[in-house]
Coordinates of C-alpha atoms in Angstrom, one line a residue:
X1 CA -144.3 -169.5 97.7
X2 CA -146.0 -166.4 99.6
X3 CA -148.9 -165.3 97.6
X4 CA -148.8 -161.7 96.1
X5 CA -150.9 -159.0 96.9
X6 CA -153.5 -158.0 94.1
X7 CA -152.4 -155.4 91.5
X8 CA -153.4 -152.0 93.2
X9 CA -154.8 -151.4 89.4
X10 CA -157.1 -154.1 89.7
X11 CA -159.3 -152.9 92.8
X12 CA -162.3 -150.3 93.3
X13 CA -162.8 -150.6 96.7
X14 CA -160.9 -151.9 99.6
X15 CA -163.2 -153.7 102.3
X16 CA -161.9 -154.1 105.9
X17 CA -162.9 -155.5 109.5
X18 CA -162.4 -153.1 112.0
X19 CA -161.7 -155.5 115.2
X20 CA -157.8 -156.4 114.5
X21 CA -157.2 -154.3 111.8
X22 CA -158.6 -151.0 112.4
X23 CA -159.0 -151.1 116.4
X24 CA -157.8 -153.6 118.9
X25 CA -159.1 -154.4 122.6
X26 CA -157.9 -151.1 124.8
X27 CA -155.5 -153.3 126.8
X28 CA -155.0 -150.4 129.1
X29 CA -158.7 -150.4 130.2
X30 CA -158.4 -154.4 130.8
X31 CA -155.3 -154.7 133.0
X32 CA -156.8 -151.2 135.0
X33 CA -160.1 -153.4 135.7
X34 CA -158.3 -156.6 136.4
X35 CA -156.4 -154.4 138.7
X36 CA -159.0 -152.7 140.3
X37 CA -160.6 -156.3 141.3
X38 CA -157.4 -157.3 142.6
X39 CA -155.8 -158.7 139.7
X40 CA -152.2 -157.9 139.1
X41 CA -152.6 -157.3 135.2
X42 CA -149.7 -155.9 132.7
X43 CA -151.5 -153.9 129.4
X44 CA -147.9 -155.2 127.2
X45 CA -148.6 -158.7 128.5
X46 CA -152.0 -159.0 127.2
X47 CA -151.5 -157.2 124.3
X48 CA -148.6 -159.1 122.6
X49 CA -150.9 -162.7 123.9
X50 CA -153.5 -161.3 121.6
X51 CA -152.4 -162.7 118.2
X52 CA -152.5 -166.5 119.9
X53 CA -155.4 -166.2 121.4
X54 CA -156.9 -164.9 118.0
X55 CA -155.2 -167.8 116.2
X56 CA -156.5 -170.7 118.6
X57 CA -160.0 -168.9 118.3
X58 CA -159.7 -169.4 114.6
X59 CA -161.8 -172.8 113.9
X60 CA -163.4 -173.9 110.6
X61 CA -167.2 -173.3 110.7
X62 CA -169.0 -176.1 112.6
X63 CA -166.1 -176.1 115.2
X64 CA -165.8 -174.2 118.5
X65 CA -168.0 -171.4 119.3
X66 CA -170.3 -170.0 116.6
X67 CA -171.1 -166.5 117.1
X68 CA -169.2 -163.2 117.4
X69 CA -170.8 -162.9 121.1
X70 CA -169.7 -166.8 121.9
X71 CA -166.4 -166.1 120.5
X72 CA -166.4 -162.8 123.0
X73 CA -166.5 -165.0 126.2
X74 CA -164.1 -167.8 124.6
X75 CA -161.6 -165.0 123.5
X76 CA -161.1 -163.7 127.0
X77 CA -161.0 -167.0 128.8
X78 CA -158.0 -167.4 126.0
X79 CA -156.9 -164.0 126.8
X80 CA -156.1 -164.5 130.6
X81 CA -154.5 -168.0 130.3
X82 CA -152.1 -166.3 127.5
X83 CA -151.7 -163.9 129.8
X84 CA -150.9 -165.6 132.7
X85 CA -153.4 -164.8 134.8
X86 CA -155.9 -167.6 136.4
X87 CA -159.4 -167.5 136.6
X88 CA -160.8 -166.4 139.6
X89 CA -163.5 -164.0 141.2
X90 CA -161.6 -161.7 140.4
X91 CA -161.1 -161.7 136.7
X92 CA -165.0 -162.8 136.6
X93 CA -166.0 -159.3 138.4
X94 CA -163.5 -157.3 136.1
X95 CA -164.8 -158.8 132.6
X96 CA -168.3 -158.4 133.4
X97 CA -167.5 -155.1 134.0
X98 CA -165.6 -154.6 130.9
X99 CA -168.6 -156.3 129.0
X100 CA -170.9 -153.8 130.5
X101 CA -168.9 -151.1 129.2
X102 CA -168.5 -153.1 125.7
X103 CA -172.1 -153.3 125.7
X104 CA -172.7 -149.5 125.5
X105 CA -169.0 -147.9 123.8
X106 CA -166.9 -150.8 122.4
X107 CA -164.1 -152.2 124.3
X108 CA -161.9 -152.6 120.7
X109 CA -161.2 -148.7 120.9
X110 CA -157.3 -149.0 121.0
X111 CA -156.2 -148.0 117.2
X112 CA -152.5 -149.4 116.7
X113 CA -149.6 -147.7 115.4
X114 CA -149.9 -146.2 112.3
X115 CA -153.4 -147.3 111.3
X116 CA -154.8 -143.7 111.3
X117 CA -152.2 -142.7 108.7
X118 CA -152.9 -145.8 106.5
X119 CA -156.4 -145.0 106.7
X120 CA -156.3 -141.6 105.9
X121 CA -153.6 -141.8 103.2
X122 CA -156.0 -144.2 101.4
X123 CA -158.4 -141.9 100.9
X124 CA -156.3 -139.4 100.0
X125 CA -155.1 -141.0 97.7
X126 CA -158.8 -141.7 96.3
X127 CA -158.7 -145.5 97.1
X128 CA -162.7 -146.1 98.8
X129 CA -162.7 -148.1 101.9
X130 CA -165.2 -149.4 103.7
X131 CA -165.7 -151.3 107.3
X132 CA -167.1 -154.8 107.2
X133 CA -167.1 -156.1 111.1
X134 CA -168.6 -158.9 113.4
X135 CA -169.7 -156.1 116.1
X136 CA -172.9 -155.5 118.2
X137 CA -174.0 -152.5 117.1
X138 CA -171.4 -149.9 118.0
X139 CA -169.1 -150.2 115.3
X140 CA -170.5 -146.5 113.3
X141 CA -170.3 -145.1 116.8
X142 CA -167.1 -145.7 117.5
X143 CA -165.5 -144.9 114.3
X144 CA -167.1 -141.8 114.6
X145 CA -165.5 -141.4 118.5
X146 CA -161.9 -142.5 116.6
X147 CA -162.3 -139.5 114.1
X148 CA -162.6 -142.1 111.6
X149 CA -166.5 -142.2 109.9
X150 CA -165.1 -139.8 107.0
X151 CA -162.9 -142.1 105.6
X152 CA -165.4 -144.4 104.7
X153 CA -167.7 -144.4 102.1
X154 CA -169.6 -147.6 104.1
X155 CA -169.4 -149.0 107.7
X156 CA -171.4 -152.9 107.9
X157 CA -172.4 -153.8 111.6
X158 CA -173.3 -157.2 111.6
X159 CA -175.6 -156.7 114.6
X160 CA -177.5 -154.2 112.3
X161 CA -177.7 -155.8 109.4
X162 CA -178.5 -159.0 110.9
X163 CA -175.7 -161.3 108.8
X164 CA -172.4 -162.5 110.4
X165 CA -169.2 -163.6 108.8
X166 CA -168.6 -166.2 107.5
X167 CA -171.9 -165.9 105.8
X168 CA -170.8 -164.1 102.8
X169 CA -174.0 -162.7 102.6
X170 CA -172.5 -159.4 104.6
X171 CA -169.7 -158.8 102.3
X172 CA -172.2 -159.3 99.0
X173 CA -173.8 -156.7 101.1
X174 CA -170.8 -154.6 100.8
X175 CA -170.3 -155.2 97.5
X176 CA -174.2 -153.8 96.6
X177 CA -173.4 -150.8 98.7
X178 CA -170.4 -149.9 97.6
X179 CA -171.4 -150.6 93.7
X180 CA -168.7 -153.0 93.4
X181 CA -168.2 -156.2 91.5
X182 CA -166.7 -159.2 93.6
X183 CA -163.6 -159.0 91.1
X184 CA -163.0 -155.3 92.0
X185 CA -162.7 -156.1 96.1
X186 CA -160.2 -156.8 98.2
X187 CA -160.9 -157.8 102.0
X188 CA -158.4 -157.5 105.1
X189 CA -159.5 -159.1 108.1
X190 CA -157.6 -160.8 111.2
X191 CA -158.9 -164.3 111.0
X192 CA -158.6 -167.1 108.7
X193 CA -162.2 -168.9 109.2
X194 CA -164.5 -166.0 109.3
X195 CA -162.3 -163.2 107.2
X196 CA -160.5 -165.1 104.3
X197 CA -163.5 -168.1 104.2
X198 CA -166.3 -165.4 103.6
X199 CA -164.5 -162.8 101.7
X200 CA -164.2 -166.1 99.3
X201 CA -167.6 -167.3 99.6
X202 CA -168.8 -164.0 98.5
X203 CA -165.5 -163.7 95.0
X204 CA -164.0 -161.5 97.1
X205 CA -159.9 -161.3 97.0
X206 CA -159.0 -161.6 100.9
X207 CA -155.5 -160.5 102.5
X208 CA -154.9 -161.8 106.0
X209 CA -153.6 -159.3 108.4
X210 CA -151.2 -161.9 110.4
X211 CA -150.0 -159.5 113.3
X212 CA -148.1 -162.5 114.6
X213 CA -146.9 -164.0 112.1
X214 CA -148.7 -166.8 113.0
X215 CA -149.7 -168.3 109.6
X216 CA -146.8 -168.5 107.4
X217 CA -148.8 -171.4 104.9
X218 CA -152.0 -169.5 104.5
X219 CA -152.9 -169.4 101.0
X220 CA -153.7 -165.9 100.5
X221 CA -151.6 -162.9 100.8
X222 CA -150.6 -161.4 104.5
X223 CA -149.4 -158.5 106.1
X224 CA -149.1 -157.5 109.2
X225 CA -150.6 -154.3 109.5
X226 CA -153.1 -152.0 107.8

């Protein structure tokens, strides 16, 4: 049976990643770098692999790469082979390129369809939201680039606060800066291992945003957008 989302009456504050549920990779800046080292790249192609590669990324703690920044270089091996498209020098000039420009903007600047309107129908309707992301660093900036920064009453870098999820030491975080008890919370994030495991760790409620529709025996509530 498909668990239920929580009662809308039971929450204070709604606590969400940002990398695949509020932005995504810009899949348009890829395939153009690919391209421009030769590549033949399609932005469609690579954005509809996403959800796999995210899925066979998704490893219980102790298995496969450790870190966000480990997870980065695994994700885009996964990413090309998804995609089609073989390793070569090539695809090793373009994504150093792209982590270059990661480095100082964020590459996971592409906000999907109808996010902005979810966000900012949340807080007009008085619901408090705040981010709670695996990021290095850029995460406030970029919100702010999206227009988004007022819709939160909190954004958590992990890179700044020095915690990464799973540790659910970054979402107790959350939950002292937000004023919220564990049992008022609800967290959205994309991946199974890091989002739903650590939102637990910490009492927090999780919902896992399945794009694919990859997951259909988790044992928490999905959706598949924001």
């Amino acid at each position: 049976m498909r668990a239920k989302l929580p009662d809308p009456s039971s929450i204070r504050t709604l606590l969400l990643d940002a990398g695949g549920v509020i932005v995504r990779p810009d899949f348009e800046r890829v395939a153009a770098s690919l391209g421009a080292h030769g590549v033949e790249a399609d932005a469609d192609v690579l954005r509809r692999a996403e959800p796999r590669v995210k899925k066979e990324l998704d490893r219980p703690p102790g298995e496969g790469p450790q870190t966000d920044e480990e997870r980065g270089f695994v994700y885009f091996d996964l990413l090309l082979r998804h995609a089609g498209i073989t390793r070569s020098a090539g695809t090793d000039a373009a994504l150093l390129e792209l982590k270059a420009w990661h480095d100082e903007h964020c590459l996971w600047d592409e906000v999907p369809a109808g996010v902005g309107e979810a966000l900012r129908g949340l807080r007009g309707a008085g619901v408090p939201v705040s981010v709670v992301s695996n990021s290095n660093g850029t995460v406030r900036r970029l919100m702010e680039r999206l227009g988004f920064l007022g819709l939160f009453d909190v954004v958590i870098d992990s890179a700044v606060v020095g915690i990464e999820k799973p540790d659910p030491g970054i979402f107790r975080l959350a939950l002292e800066r937000t004023g919220t008890a564990a049992a008022e919370a609800i967290y959205a994030g994309d991946i199974c291992n890091i989002d739903v495991v650590g939102a637990r760790g910490a009492g927090i409620r999780p919902v896992l945003v399945d794009e694919g529709d990859l997951y259909p025996d988790a044992d928490c509530p999905r959706v598949r957008s924001l």
